[in-house]
Amino acid sequence: MLTTKMNTLIKKSLLATLLLTSGLAYAGGGVAVLGTRVVFDESAGQAAVKVINASSSDSFLIQSWVEDASGKKSNDFLVTPPLYMSGPGDTNALRLVYVGPEQPKDRESLYYFIEKSIPSVDKDKMKGKNTLLIATANRLKLFARPKGLSPSVDKAPEMLTFSRQGKDLSVSNPSPYYLTVAGLKASGHLMKTFMVPPKGNIRVEGLPAGATQVTFSTINDFGGSTPLLTRTIK
């Protein structure tokens, strides 16, 4: 049981907590990033990300940066503005420009865009009160897409092939694009969502015994689902 002294110390303490979320995530009335992924098209020269403050009363300090595929901060992209104050109801557009070394021209490269929202605090109003500060961070996939890739991205899902590897499903992607496969079913069994790298493959656990075909869709550039496809398991 806590002593009276410990209770007093806890009541006077200020607790700050950092939560890391992904996608279009925010606590009610907070900050959200429009979309679930960012595509940097080399032919366009830049990409834009919209950040929305849905609160009618609160301001947030917004900090943004880019990480590489391994989760380390990367200087390959310049994000402007990297730091700003978002007032109640504000919508701001962040600009991403590639300034890094030359990337492979025959396939996409993977990064992550991070947006962290830190709530502003009125110190006078908070004085003497117990306060829980929650900073939220949205993490979106960022695909750097070279110009001139063939075929077009909408044709890529049709190129996926599937084969059995023991109890696993082997998925091969000969296209130059990262493909996120969602809603894949084998013999009526829903399997987990996964991403296949360009010109690469991945093994997915949990393939039902006797399954001979799969149905699936992929996630397009706008975060929606592509038309359902059916393929034979080789």
Coordinates of C-alpha atoms in Angstrom, one line a residue:
M1 CA 0.0 0.0 0.0
L2 CA 1.3 3.4 -0.9
T3 CA 2.2 5.7 2.0
T4 CA 0.7 9.2 2.4
K5 CA 4.0 10.7 1.3
M6 CA 4.1 8.7 -1.9
N7 CA 0.5 9.6 -2.7
T8 CA 1.4 13.3 -2.3
L9 CA 4.4 13.0 -4.6
I10 CA 2.2 11.3 -7.3
K11 CA -0.5 14.0 -7.1
K12 CA 2.1 16.7 -7.7
S13 CA 3.9 14.9 -10.6
L14 CA 3.6 15.7 -14.3
L15 CA 3.4 12.7 -16.5
A16 CA 4.4 13.0 -20.2
T17 CA 3.8 10.1 -22.5
L18 CA 4.7 9.5 -26.1
L19 CA 2.4 7.3 -28.2
L20 CA 3.6 6.1 -31.6
T21 CA 0.7 5.2 -34.0
S22 CA 0.6 4.7 -37.8
G23 CA -1.6 5.6 -40.7
L24 CA -4.5 8.0 -40.2
A25 CA -4.4 7.9 -36.4
Y26 CA -5.3 10.5 -33.9
A27 CA -7.0 10.9 -30.5
G28 CA -10.4 12.5 -30.9
G29 CA -10.2 16.1 -32.0
G30 CA -6.4 15.8 -32.6
V31 CA -4.1 15.9 -35.6
A32 CA -4.4 13.6 -38.6
V33 CA -2.4 13.1 -41.8
L34 CA -4.6 12.8 -44.9
G35 CA -3.9 9.4 -46.6
T36 CA -2.2 6.2 -45.5
R37 CA 0.8 6.4 -47.9
V38 CA 2.9 8.9 -49.8
V39 CA 4.1 8.4 -53.4
F40 CA 7.1 10.6 -54.5
D41 CA 6.9 10.6 -58.3
E42 CA 10.3 11.5 -59.7
S43 CA 8.6 13.0 -62.8
A44 CA 6.7 15.4 -60.5
G45 CA 9.8 16.5 -58.6
Q46 CA 8.0 16.7 -55.2
A47 CA 5.2 15.2 -53.1
A48 CA 2.7 16.9 -50.8
V49 CA 1.3 15.7 -47.5
K50 CA -1.8 17.4 -45.9
V51 CA -1.9 17.6 -42.1
I52 CA -5.2 18.5 -40.5
N53 CA -5.9 19.8 -37.0
A54 CA -9.4 18.6 -36.3
S55 CA -9.5 20.3 -32.9
S56 CA -11.7 23.4 -32.4
S57 CA -9.7 24.6 -29.4
D58 CA -6.2 23.1 -29.2
S59 CA -3.0 24.0 -31.0
F60 CA -0.2 21.5 -31.7
L61 CA 3.5 21.8 -32.5
I62 CA 4.1 19.7 -35.7
Q63 CA 7.4 18.1 -36.4
S64 CA 8.0 16.0 -39.5
W65 CA 10.9 13.9 -40.9
V66 CA 11.7 10.9 -43.1
E67 CA 13.2 7.6 -42.2
D68 CA 14.8 5.0 -44.4
A69 CA 13.5 1.4 -44.8
S70 CA 15.3 0.3 -41.6
G71 CA 13.7 3.1 -39.5
K72 CA 16.7 5.4 -39.2
K73 CA 16.3 9.1 -39.9
S74 CA 17.2 10.0 -43.5
N75 CA 18.5 13.2 -45.1
D76 CA 17.5 11.9 -48.5
F77 CA 14.3 14.0 -48.4
L78 CA 13.8 17.6 -47.5
V79 CA 10.5 18.3 -45.6
T80 CA 9.2 21.8 -45.5
P81 CA 8.3 23.1 -43.1
P82 CA 9.9 20.6 -40.7
L83 CA 8.5 22.3 -37.6
Y84 CA 5.5 24.6 -37.2
M85 CA 2.5 25.5 -35.0
S86 CA -0.9 24.2 -36.1
G87 CA -3.8 26.2 -34.7
P88 CA -7.4 24.9 -34.2
G89 CA -9.0 23.8 -37.5
D90 CA -5.8 24.4 -39.5
T91 CA -4.9 22.4 -42.6
N92 CA -1.3 22.6 -43.7
A93 CA 0.5 21.1 -46.8
L94 CA 4.0 19.8 -46.2
R95 CA 6.3 19.5 -49.2
L96 CA 8.8 16.6 -49.7
V97 CA 11.7 17.0 -52.2
Y98 CA 14.3 14.4 -52.8
V99 CA 17.9 15.6 -52.3
G100 CA 19.7 12.3 -51.7
P101 CA 21.9 10.2 -54.0
E102 CA 20.7 8.6 -57.2
Q103 CA 18.3 5.7 -56.6
P104 CA 17.8 2.6 -58.6
K105 CA 15.9 3.4 -61.8
D106 CA 14.3 0.0 -62.3
R107 CA 12.2 -0.1 -59.1
E108 CA 10.8 1.9 -56.2
S109 CA 12.7 2.7 -53.0
L110 CA 11.0 2.5 -49.6
Y111 CA 11.0 5.2 -46.9
Y112 CA 8.7 6.3 -44.1
F113 CA 7.2 9.7 -43.5
I114 CA 6.8 10.6 -39.8
E115 CA 4.6 13.4 -38.4
K116 CA 4.7 14.1 -34.7
S117 CA 2.1 16.3 -32.9
I118 CA 2.9 17.8 -29.6
P119 CA 0.0 19.5 -27.8
S120 CA 0.6 23.1 -26.6
V121 CA 0.0 23.7 -22.9
D122 CA -1.1 26.9 -21.1
K123 CA 1.2 26.7 -18.1
D124 CA -1.0 29.1 -16.1
K125 CA -4.1 27.0 -16.5
M126 CA -2.2 23.8 -15.8
K127 CA -0.5 25.1 -12.7
G128 CA -1.2 22.9 -9.7
K129 CA -3.1 20.3 -11.8
N130 CA -2.3 16.7 -12.6
T131 CA -1.7 16.7 -16.4
L132 CA -1.2 13.9 -18.9
L133 CA 0.5 15.1 -22.1
I134 CA 0.2 12.9 -25.1
A135 CA 2.3 13.4 -28.2
T136 CA 1.1 11.3 -31.2
A137 CA 3.2 10.2 -34.2
N138 CA 1.8 9.1 -37.6
R139 CA 4.1 6.8 -39.7
L140 CA 3.3 6.5 -43.4
K141 CA 5.0 4.4 -46.1
L142 CA 6.8 6.7 -48.5
F143 CA 7.5 5.2 -52.0
A144 CA 10.2 6.9 -54.1
R145 CA 9.1 6.1 -57.7
P146 CA 11.5 6.6 -60.6
K147 CA 10.0 8.0 -63.8
G148 CA 9.5 5.6 -66.7
L149 CA 8.7 2.4 -64.8
S150 CA 6.9 -0.2 -66.8
P151 CA 4.2 -1.5 -66.7
S152 CA 2.0 1.1 -65.1
V153 CA 1.3 0.6 -61.4
D154 CA -2.3 -0.4 -62.0
K155 CA -1.1 -3.5 -63.9
A156 CA 1.3 -4.6 -61.2
P157 CA -1.1 -6.7 -59.1
E158 CA -1.8 -9.0 -62.0
M159 CA 1.9 -9.9 -62.1
L160 CA 1.9 -11.5 -58.7
T161 CA 2.5 -15.3 -58.6
F162 CA 1.9 -17.7 -55.7
S163 CA 3.4 -21.1 -54.9
R164 CA 3.4 -23.5 -51.9
Q165 CA 6.5 -23.8 -49.8
G166 CA 5.7 -26.5 -47.2
K167 CA 3.1 -24.9 -44.9
D168 CA 3.9 -21.4 -46.3
L169 CA 2.7 -19.4 -49.2
S170 CA 5.5 -18.0 -51.4
V171 CA 4.5 -14.7 -53.2
S172 CA 6.7 -13.4 -56.0
N173 CA 6.5 -9.8 -57.3
P174 CA 8.3 -9.3 -60.7
S175 CA 7.0 -5.8 -61.0
P176 CA 9.0 -2.6 -60.1
Y177 CA 6.5 -1.6 -57.4
Y178 CA 6.1 -2.3 -53.7
L179 CA 2.7 -4.1 -53.4
T180 CA 0.7 -4.4 -50.2
V181 CA -1.5 -7.5 -50.4
A182 CA -4.7 -7.3 -48.3
G183 CA -7.7 -9.5 -47.8
L184 CA -6.0 -12.6 -49.2
K185 CA -8.0 -15.8 -48.8
A186 CA -7.0 -19.4 -49.4
S187 CA -9.7 -22.0 -49.0
G188 CA -11.8 -19.4 -47.2
H189 CA -9.0 -18.7 -44.7
L190 CA -8.2 -15.0 -44.4
M191 CA -4.4 -14.5 -44.2
K192 CA -2.5 -11.5 -42.8
T193 CA -1.8 -8.4 -44.8
F194 CA 1.8 -8.2 -46.1
M195 CA 4.0 -6.2 -48.5
V196 CA 6.1 -7.7 -51.3
P197 CA 9.2 -5.7 -52.4
P198 CA 9.7 -5.0 -56.1
K199 CA 11.4 -7.8 -58.0
G200 CA 11.3 -9.8 -54.8
N201 CA 9.3 -12.4 -52.9
I202 CA 8.0 -13.1 -49.4
R203 CA 6.9 -16.2 -47.5
V204 CA 3.6 -16.0 -45.6
E205 CA 2.8 -18.5 -42.9
G206 CA -0.5 -20.3 -42.4
L207 CA -1.4 -21.6 -45.8
P208 CA -4.2 -24.1 -45.4
A209 CA -3.5 -27.7 -46.4
G210 CA -5.1 -28.5 -49.8
A211 CA -5.5 -24.9 -50.9
T212 CA -5.2 -24.6 -54.6
Q213 CA -6.0 -20.9 -55.3
V214 CA -6.1 -17.5 -53.6
T215 CA -8.2 -14.4 -54.0
F216 CA -6.7 -11.0 -53.0
S217 CA -6.6 -7.3 -53.6
T218 CA -3.8 -4.8 -53.2
I219 CA -3.7 -1.2 -51.7
N220 CA -3.4 1.4 -54.4
D221 CA -1.7 4.8 -54.3
F222 CA -4.7 6.4 -52.6
G223 CA -5.1 3.9 -49.8
G224 CA -8.1 2.1 -51.5
S225 CA -8.4 -1.5 -52.6
T226 CA -7.7 -2.7 -56.2
P227 CA -10.2 -5.0 -57.9
L228 CA -10.3 -8.6 -56.5
L229 CA -8.1 -11.1 -58.3
T230 CA -7.9 -14.9 -58.3
R231 CA -4.7 -16.8 -58.9
T232 CA -3.8 -20.5 -58.8
I233 CA -1.2 -21.7 -56.3
K234 CA 1.5 -23.5 -58.2

